[in-house]
């Protein structure tokens, strides 16, 4: 039992490291070959985990081989457009200028029901509102609505807007993020001053403090247990 | 710069794996041939009904196997190691009983168990497909 426990921990750590090394794309499984790699890795790790008669190396070597193969394919597809279209495929237009492209629908083995279902999932119930629908290489359907049917933007009604950046987290769970403080060209003295104004005397008492692009500080004190 | 790092890392990883595979393959065939030599010595003494020498050679064989089996366990299926262990146990009893027919049969069996490991692990067309 203890042997299985230790082997499981070792393989788990290896799989986590390998998935991490493959990058964020692999976790999102954007492409068919990435999905295949994820399925194979999970299977390869499971077999030596359960069967103590199989050496760990028999599980580790194929996992590392898949890591190398995945990185190599990613690099090739990064460098060459032609290779990318072979490895990942090409996006396919299913609705073009508001008209369903039957040839592409058949090519992708996509039924009308699949198309309508995907449109509904994306929040479009009426097919006549769609200018373009593109089946991406990862199997997702991208929808570009007709200009009259897209949401209104400030630019449409000529309203000037102020710059909006992303809020900076300054304190999370009592820990000060000094990098973000530096990024905002502020210091701990300023932070303490702000916290004192909010009735917090110690950063450890703050659950969350953030600063938005307009200079507004959001804070929440930790609950007293 | 980042791509260079990734490419170099990948090449190093592949090289390490290849080196490990070649080294383990070499180790398996090298240790198997050592064990095989001891088996042949036991066999020669069993054929000549020289049971004292056969026993001494068997002790040497067991020592050699004990040394190798620890590393073998990291590289091959443990069922193979169990087969060799069982065969050795049977052979010990046959030699103790001075039964040449059974001990020679078991020796042939043991030789097959040991020698097919490097063949099974070697890099060739049959093993790939």
Coordinates of C-alpha atoms in Angstrom, one line a residue:
Chain A
X1 CA 0.0 0.0 0.0
X2 CA 2.8 2.4 1.0
X3 CA 4.6 1.6 -2.3
X4 CA 1.5 2.5 -4.3
X5 CA 1.2 5.7 -2.3
X6 CA 4.8 6.8 -2.9
X7 CA 4.6 5.8 -6.6
X8 CA 1.4 7.8 -7.0
X9 CA 3.0 10.9 -5.5
X10 CA 6.1 10.6 -7.7
X11 CA 4.1 10.2 -10.9
X12 CA 1.7 13.0 -9.8
X13 CA 4.6 15.4 -9.3
X14 CA 6.1 14.4 -12.7
X15 CA 2.8 14.9 -14.5
X16 CA 2.4 18.4 -12.8
X17 CA 5.9 19.4 -13.8
X18 CA 5.4 18.1 -17.4
X19 CA 2.1 19.9 -17.8
X20 CA 3.6 23.0 -16.4
X21 CA 6.6 22.7 -18.9
X22 CA 4.1 22.3 -21.8
X23 CA 2.8 25.8 -21.1
X24 CA -0.7 27.3 -20.7
X25 CA -1.8 26.3 -24.2
X26 CA -1.6 22.6 -23.1
X27 CA -3.9 23.2 -20.1
X28 CA -6.4 24.9 -22.4
X29 CA -6.0 22.1 -24.9
X30 CA -6.3 24.5 -27.8
X31 CA -5.4 22.0 -30.5
X32 CA -6.2 18.4 -31.4
X33 CA -2.6 17.2 -30.8
X34 CA -2.6 18.9 -27.4
X35 CA -5.8 17.1 -26.4
X36 CA -4.2 13.8 -27.5
X37 CA -1.1 14.5 -25.5
X38 CA -3.2 15.2 -22.3
X39 CA -5.2 12.0 -22.7
X40 CA -2.1 9.9 -23.3
X41 CA -0.2 11.4 -20.4
X42 CA -3.0 10.7 -17.9
X43 CA -3.2 7.1 -19.2
X44 CA 0.6 6.6 -19.1
X45 CA 0.7 7.8 -15.5
X46 CA -2.2 5.7 -14.3
X47 CA -0.8 2.3 -15.4
X48 CA 2.5 2.2 -13.4
X49 CA 0.6 3.9 -10.5
X50 CA -1.6 0.8 -10.0
X51 CA 0.7 -1.9 -11.2
X52 CA 3.8 -2.1 -8.9
X53 CA 5.3 -4.8 -11.2
X54 CA 6.0 -2.2 -13.9
X55 CA 9.1 -0.1 -13.3
X56 CA 8.4 3.7 -12.8
X57 CA 10.8 4.4 -15.7
X58 CA 8.3 2.7 -18.1
X59 CA 5.8 5.4 -17.2
X60 CA 8.3 8.3 -16.9
X61 CA 10.1 7.9 -20.2
X62 CA 7.0 8.0 -22.4
X63 CA 5.7 11.0 -20.5
X64 CA 8.9 12.9 -21.1
X65 CA 8.9 11.7 -24.7
X66 CA 5.4 13.2 -25.1
X67 CA 6.6 16.4 -23.5
X68 CA 9.5 16.6 -26.0
X69 CA 7.1 15.8 -29.0
X70 CA 4.6 18.4 -27.9
X71 CA 7.2 21.1 -27.5
X72 CA 8.7 20.2 -30.8
X73 CA 5.3 20.4 -32.6
X74 CA 4.5 23.7 -30.9
X75 CA 7.8 25.2 -32.0
X76 CA 7.4 23.9 -35.6
X77 CA 3.8 25.3 -35.7
X78 CA 5.1 28.6 -34.3
X79 CA 7.8 29.0 -36.9
X80 CA 5.9 27.8 -40.0
X81 CA 2.5 28.8 -41.2
X82 CA 2.3 25.8 -43.6
X83 CA 3.2 23.4 -40.8
X84 CA 0.7 25.1 -38.5
X85 CA -2.1 24.5 -41.0
X86 CA -1.1 20.8 -41.2
X87 CA -0.7 20.3 -37.4
X88 CA -3.6 22.4 -36.2
X89 CA -5.8 22.7 -39.2
X90 CA -7.4 25.8 -40.6
X91 CA -10.4 27.8 -39.3
X92 CA -13.5 27.1 -41.5
X93 CA -16.2 29.7 -42.3
X94 CA -19.7 28.1 -41.7
X95 CA -21.7 31.3 -42.1
X96 CA -20.4 33.8 -44.6
X97 CA -22.1 37.2 -45.2
X98 CA -25.2 35.9 -43.3
X99 CA -25.4 32.8 -45.6
X100 CA -24.8 29.2 -44.4
X101 CA -21.9 27.6 -46.2
X102 CA -23.2 24.1 -46.8
X103 CA -20.0 22.8 -48.4
X104 CA -17.9 23.7 -45.3
X105 CA -20.7 22.4 -43.0
X106 CA -20.4 19.0 -44.7
X107 CA -16.6 19.1 -44.7
X108 CA -16.6 19.6 -41.0
X109 CA -19.3 16.9 -40.4
X110 CA -21.2 19.7 -38.7
X111 CA -25.0 19.3 -38.7
X112 CA -27.4 22.2 -38.8
X113 CA -28.5 21.3 -35.3
X114 CA -24.9 21.5 -34.1
X115 CA -24.6 25.0 -35.7
X116 CA -27.8 26.2 -34.1
X117 CA -26.8 24.7 -30.7
X118 CA -23.5 26.5 -30.8
X119 CA -25.1 29.8 -31.9
X120 CA -27.5 29.5 -28.9
X121 CA -24.6 28.7 -26.5
X122 CA -22.9 31.9 -27.8
X123 CA -26.1 33.9 -27.1
X124 CA -27.4 34.2 -30.7
X125 CA -30.9 32.6 -31.1
X126 CA -31.5 34.1 -34.5
X127 CA -29.3 32.9 -37.3
X128 CA -30.2 36.0 -39.4
X129 CA -28.3 38.2 -36.9
X130 CA -25.0 36.5 -37.8
X131 CA -22.7 38.0 -40.4
X132 CA -19.9 35.4 -39.9
X133 CA -19.6 32.1 -37.9
X134 CA -16.1 30.6 -38.0
X135 CA -15.3 27.1 -36.7
X136 CA -11.9 27.6 -35.1
X137 CA -9.1 25.0 -35.1
X138 CA -9.8 24.2 -31.4
X139 CA -13.5 23.3 -32.2
X140 CA -14.9 26.5 -30.8
X141 CA -17.4 28.5 -32.9
X142 CA -16.6 32.3 -33.2
X143 CA -19.5 34.5 -34.1
X144 CA -19.4 37.9 -35.7
X145 CA -22.9 39.5 -35.5
X146 CA -24.2 41.9 -38.2
X147 CA -23.3 45.5 -37.4
X148 CA -26.9 46.4 -36.6
X149 CA -27.1 43.5 -34.1
X150 CA -23.9 43.9 -32.1
X151 CA -24.0 45.6 -28.7
X152 CA -23.8 49.4 -28.6
X153 CA -20.3 50.9 -27.8
X154 CA -19.5 54.4 -26.5
X155 CA -17.9 55.1 -29.9
X156 CA -21.2 54.4 -31.7
X157 CA -22.8 57.3 -29.9
X158 CA -19.7 59.4 -29.8
X159 CA -19.1 59.4 -26.1
X160 CA -15.6 60.2 -24.8
X161 CA -14.4 57.7 -22.2
X162 CA -11.5 57.9 -19.7
X163 CA -8.6 55.4 -19.7
X164 CA -9.3 52.3 -17.8
X165 CA -6.4 50.0 -16.8
X166 CA -6.6 46.9 -14.6
X167 CA -6.8 47.4 -10.8
X168 CA -3.6 46.5 -8.9
X169 CA -3.9 44.2 -6.0
X170 CA -1.9 45.8 -3.1
X171 CA -2.8 43.4 -0.3
X172 CA -4.1 39.9 -0.5
X173 CA -4.8 38.0 2.7
X174 CA -2.6 40.3 4.8
X175 CA 0.4 40.0 2.4
X176 CA 1.6 43.3 0.7
X177 CA 2.4 43.0 -3.0
X178 CA 5.5 45.3 -3.2
X179 CA 5.9 44.7 -6.9
X180 CA 2.4 46.3 -7.6
X181 CA 3.2 49.1 -5.1
X182 CA 6.3 49.9 -7.1
X183 CA 4.4 49.6 -10.4
X184 CA 2.0 52.3 -9.1
X185 CA 5.0 54.4 -7.9
X186 CA 3.7 54.2 -4.3
X187 CA 5.3 53.1 -1.1
X188 CA 4.4 51.2 2.1
X189 CA 4.0 54.6 3.9
X190 CA 1.3 55.6 1.5
X191 CA -0.4 52.2 1.9
X192 CA -0.3 52.4 5.7
X193 CA -1.7 55.9 5.6
X194 CA -4.6 54.7 3.4
X195 CA -5.3 51.7 5.6
X196 CA -5.3 53.9 8.7
X197 CA -7.9 56.1 7.1
X198 CA -10.0 53.0 6.6
X199 CA -9.6 52.0 10.2
X200 CA -7.0 49.2 9.6
X201 CA -3.8 49.6 11.7
X202 CA -1.9 46.6 10.4
X203 CA -1.6 45.2 6.8
X204 CA -2.2 41.7 8.4
X205 CA -5.7 42.8 9.3
X206 CA -6.6 43.5 5.6
X207 CA -8.2 40.8 3.6
X208 CA -7.9 42.6 0.2
X209 CA -6.8 46.0 -0.9
X210 CA -6.7 47.1 -4.5
X211 CA -6.1 50.4 -6.4
X212 CA -7.9 51.1 -9.7
X213 CA -6.7 53.3 -12.5
X214 CA -8.7 56.3 -11.3
X215 CA -6.8 56.1 -8.0
X216 CA -9.7 54.7 -6.0
X217 CA -8.7 52.3 -3.2
X218 CA -10.9 49.3 -2.5
X219 CA -10.4 47.6 0.8
X220 CA -11.9 44.8 2.9
X221 CA -11.0 44.1 6.5
X222 CA -10.5 40.5 7.7
X223 CA -13.3 39.1 9.8
X224 CA -12.5 39.0 13.5
X225 CA -12.6 35.4 14.8
Chain B
X1 CA 16.5 34.0 -26.8
X2 CA 13.5 32.2 -25.2
X3 CA 13.2 29.8 -28.1
X4 CA 16.9 29.0 -27.9
X5 CA 16.5 28.1 -24.3
X6 CA 13.5 25.9 -25.1
X7 CA 15.3 24.2 -28.0
X8 CA 18.5 23.6 -26.0
X9 CA 16.4 22.3 -23.1
X10 CA 14.5 19.9 -25.4
X11 CA 17.8 18.7 -27.0
X12 CA 19.3 18.1 -23.6
X13 CA 16.2 16.2 -22.4
X14 CA 16.2 14.0 -25.6
X15 CA 20.0 13.4 -25.2
X16 CA 19.6 12.4 -21.5
X17 CA 16.8 10.0 -22.4
X18 CA 18.8 8.4 -25.2
X19 CA 21.9 8.1 -23.0
X20 CA 19.8 6.5 -20.3
X21 CA 18.2 4.1 -22.8
X22 CA 21.6 3.1 -24.3
X23 CA 23.2 2.7 -20.9
X24 CA 20.4 0.6 -19.5
X25 CA 20.4 -1.6 -22.6
X26 CA 24.2 -2.1 -22.3
X27 CA 23.9 -2.8 -18.5
X28 CA 21.2 -5.4 -19.1
X29 CA 23.2 -7.3 -21.8
X30 CA 26.5 -7.0 -19.8
X31 CA 25.0 -8.3 -16.5
X32 CA 23.0 -11.0 -18.4
X33 CA 26.2 -12.3 -20.0
X34 CA 27.9 -12.4 -16.6
X35 CA 25.0 -14.4 -15.1
X36 CA 25.0 -16.6 -18.2
X37 CA 28.6 -17.5 -17.6
X38 CA 27.8 -18.7 -14.1
X39 CA 24.8 -20.7 -15.3
X40 CA 27.1 -22.4 -17.9
X41 CA 29.6 -23.3 -15.1
X42 CA 26.8 -24.8 -13.0
X43 CA 25.6 -26.7 -16.1
X44 CA 29.1 -28.1 -16.9
X45 CA 29.6 -29.3 -13.3
X46 CA 26.0 -30.8 -13.3
X47 CA 26.7 -32.7 -16.5
X48 CA 30.0 -34.1 -15.0
X49 CA 28.1 -35.1 -11.8
X50 CA 30.5 -32.8 -9.9
X51 CA 27.9 -31.6 -7.3
X52 CA 30.3 -29.9 -4.9
X53 CA 31.6 -27.6 -7.6
X54 CA 28.1 -27.2 -9.0
X55 CA 27.0 -26.0 -5.5
X56 CA 29.9 -23.5 -5.3
X57 CA 29.1 -22.1 -8.8
X58 CA 25.5 -21.9 -7.8
X59 CA 26.5 -19.7 -4.8
X60 CA 28.5 -17.5 -7.1
X61 CA 25.5 -17.3 -9.5
X62 CA 23.2 -16.3 -6.6
X63 CA 25.6 -13.5 -5.5
X64 CA 25.8 -12.2 -9.1
X65 CA 22.0 -12.3 -9.4
X66 CA 21.5 -10.6 -6.1
X67 CA 23.8 -7.8 -7.3
X68 CA 22.1 -7.4 -10.7
X69 CA 18.5 -7.9 -9.6
X70 CA 18.3 -4.6 -7.7
X71 CA 19.1 -2.6 -10.9
X72 CA 17.1 -4.9 -13.1
X73 CA 14.0 -4.1 -11.0
X74 CA 14.3 -0.5 -12.0
X75 CA 14.4 -1.3 -15.7
X76 CA 12.3 -4.4 -16.5
X77 CA 8.9 -5.9 -15.5
X78 CA 9.1 -7.4 -12.1
X79 CA 7.4 -10.6 -13.4
X80 CA 10.6 -11.4 -15.2
X81 CA 12.6 -11.1 -12.0
X82 CA 10.1 -13.3 -10.1
X83 CA 10.5 -15.9 -12.9
X84 CA 14.3 -16.0 -12.4
X85 CA 13.9 -16.1 -8.6
X86 CA 11.6 -19.0 -8.8
X87 CA 13.8 -20.9 -11.3
X88 CA 16.8 -20.3 -9.1
X89 CA 14.9 -21.7 -6.0
X90 CA 13.9 -24.8 -7.9
X91 CA 17.4 -25.3 -9.3
X92 CA 19.0 -25.1 -5.8
X93 CA 16.8 -28.0 -4.7
X94 CA 17.5 -30.1 -7.7
X95 CA 21.3 -29.7 -7.2
X96 CA 20.9 -30.4 -3.5
X97 CA 19.2 -33.6 -4.5
X98 CA 21.9 -34.3 -7.1
X99 CA 19.3 -34.8 -9.8
X100 CA 21.1 -34.1 -13.1
X101 CA 18.0 -34.5 -15.3
X102 CA 15.9 -32.0 -13.4
X103 CA 18.7 -29.6 -12.7
X104 CA 19.8 -29.5 -16.4
X105 CA 16.2 -28.9 -17.5
X106 CA 15.9 -26.0 -15.0
X107 CA 19.2 -24.6 -16.0
X108 CA 18.1 -24.4 -19.6
X109 CA 14.9 -22.7 -18.4
X110 CA 16.9 -20.2 -16.3
X111 CA 19.3 -19.5 -19.2
X112 CA 16.3 -18.7 -21.4
X113 CA 14.8 -16.4 -18.7
X114 CA 18.1 -14.5 -18.3
X115 CA 19.1 -14.2 -22.0
X116 CA 15.8 -13.1 -23.4
X117 CA 15.8 -9.9 -21.3
X118 CA 18.5 -8.1 -23.2
X119 CA 16.9 -9.3 -26.5
X120 CA 13.5 -8.0 -25.3
X121 CA 15.0 -4.6 -24.3
X122 CA 17.3 -4.2 -27.3
X123 CA 16.6 -1.6 -30.0
X124 CA 15.5 -3.5 -33.1
X125 CA 12.8 -3.7 -35.7
X126 CA 10.9 -6.6 -34.1
X127 CA 10.7 -4.9 -30.7
X128 CA 9.5 -1.6 -32.2
X129 CA 6.6 -3.2 -34.1

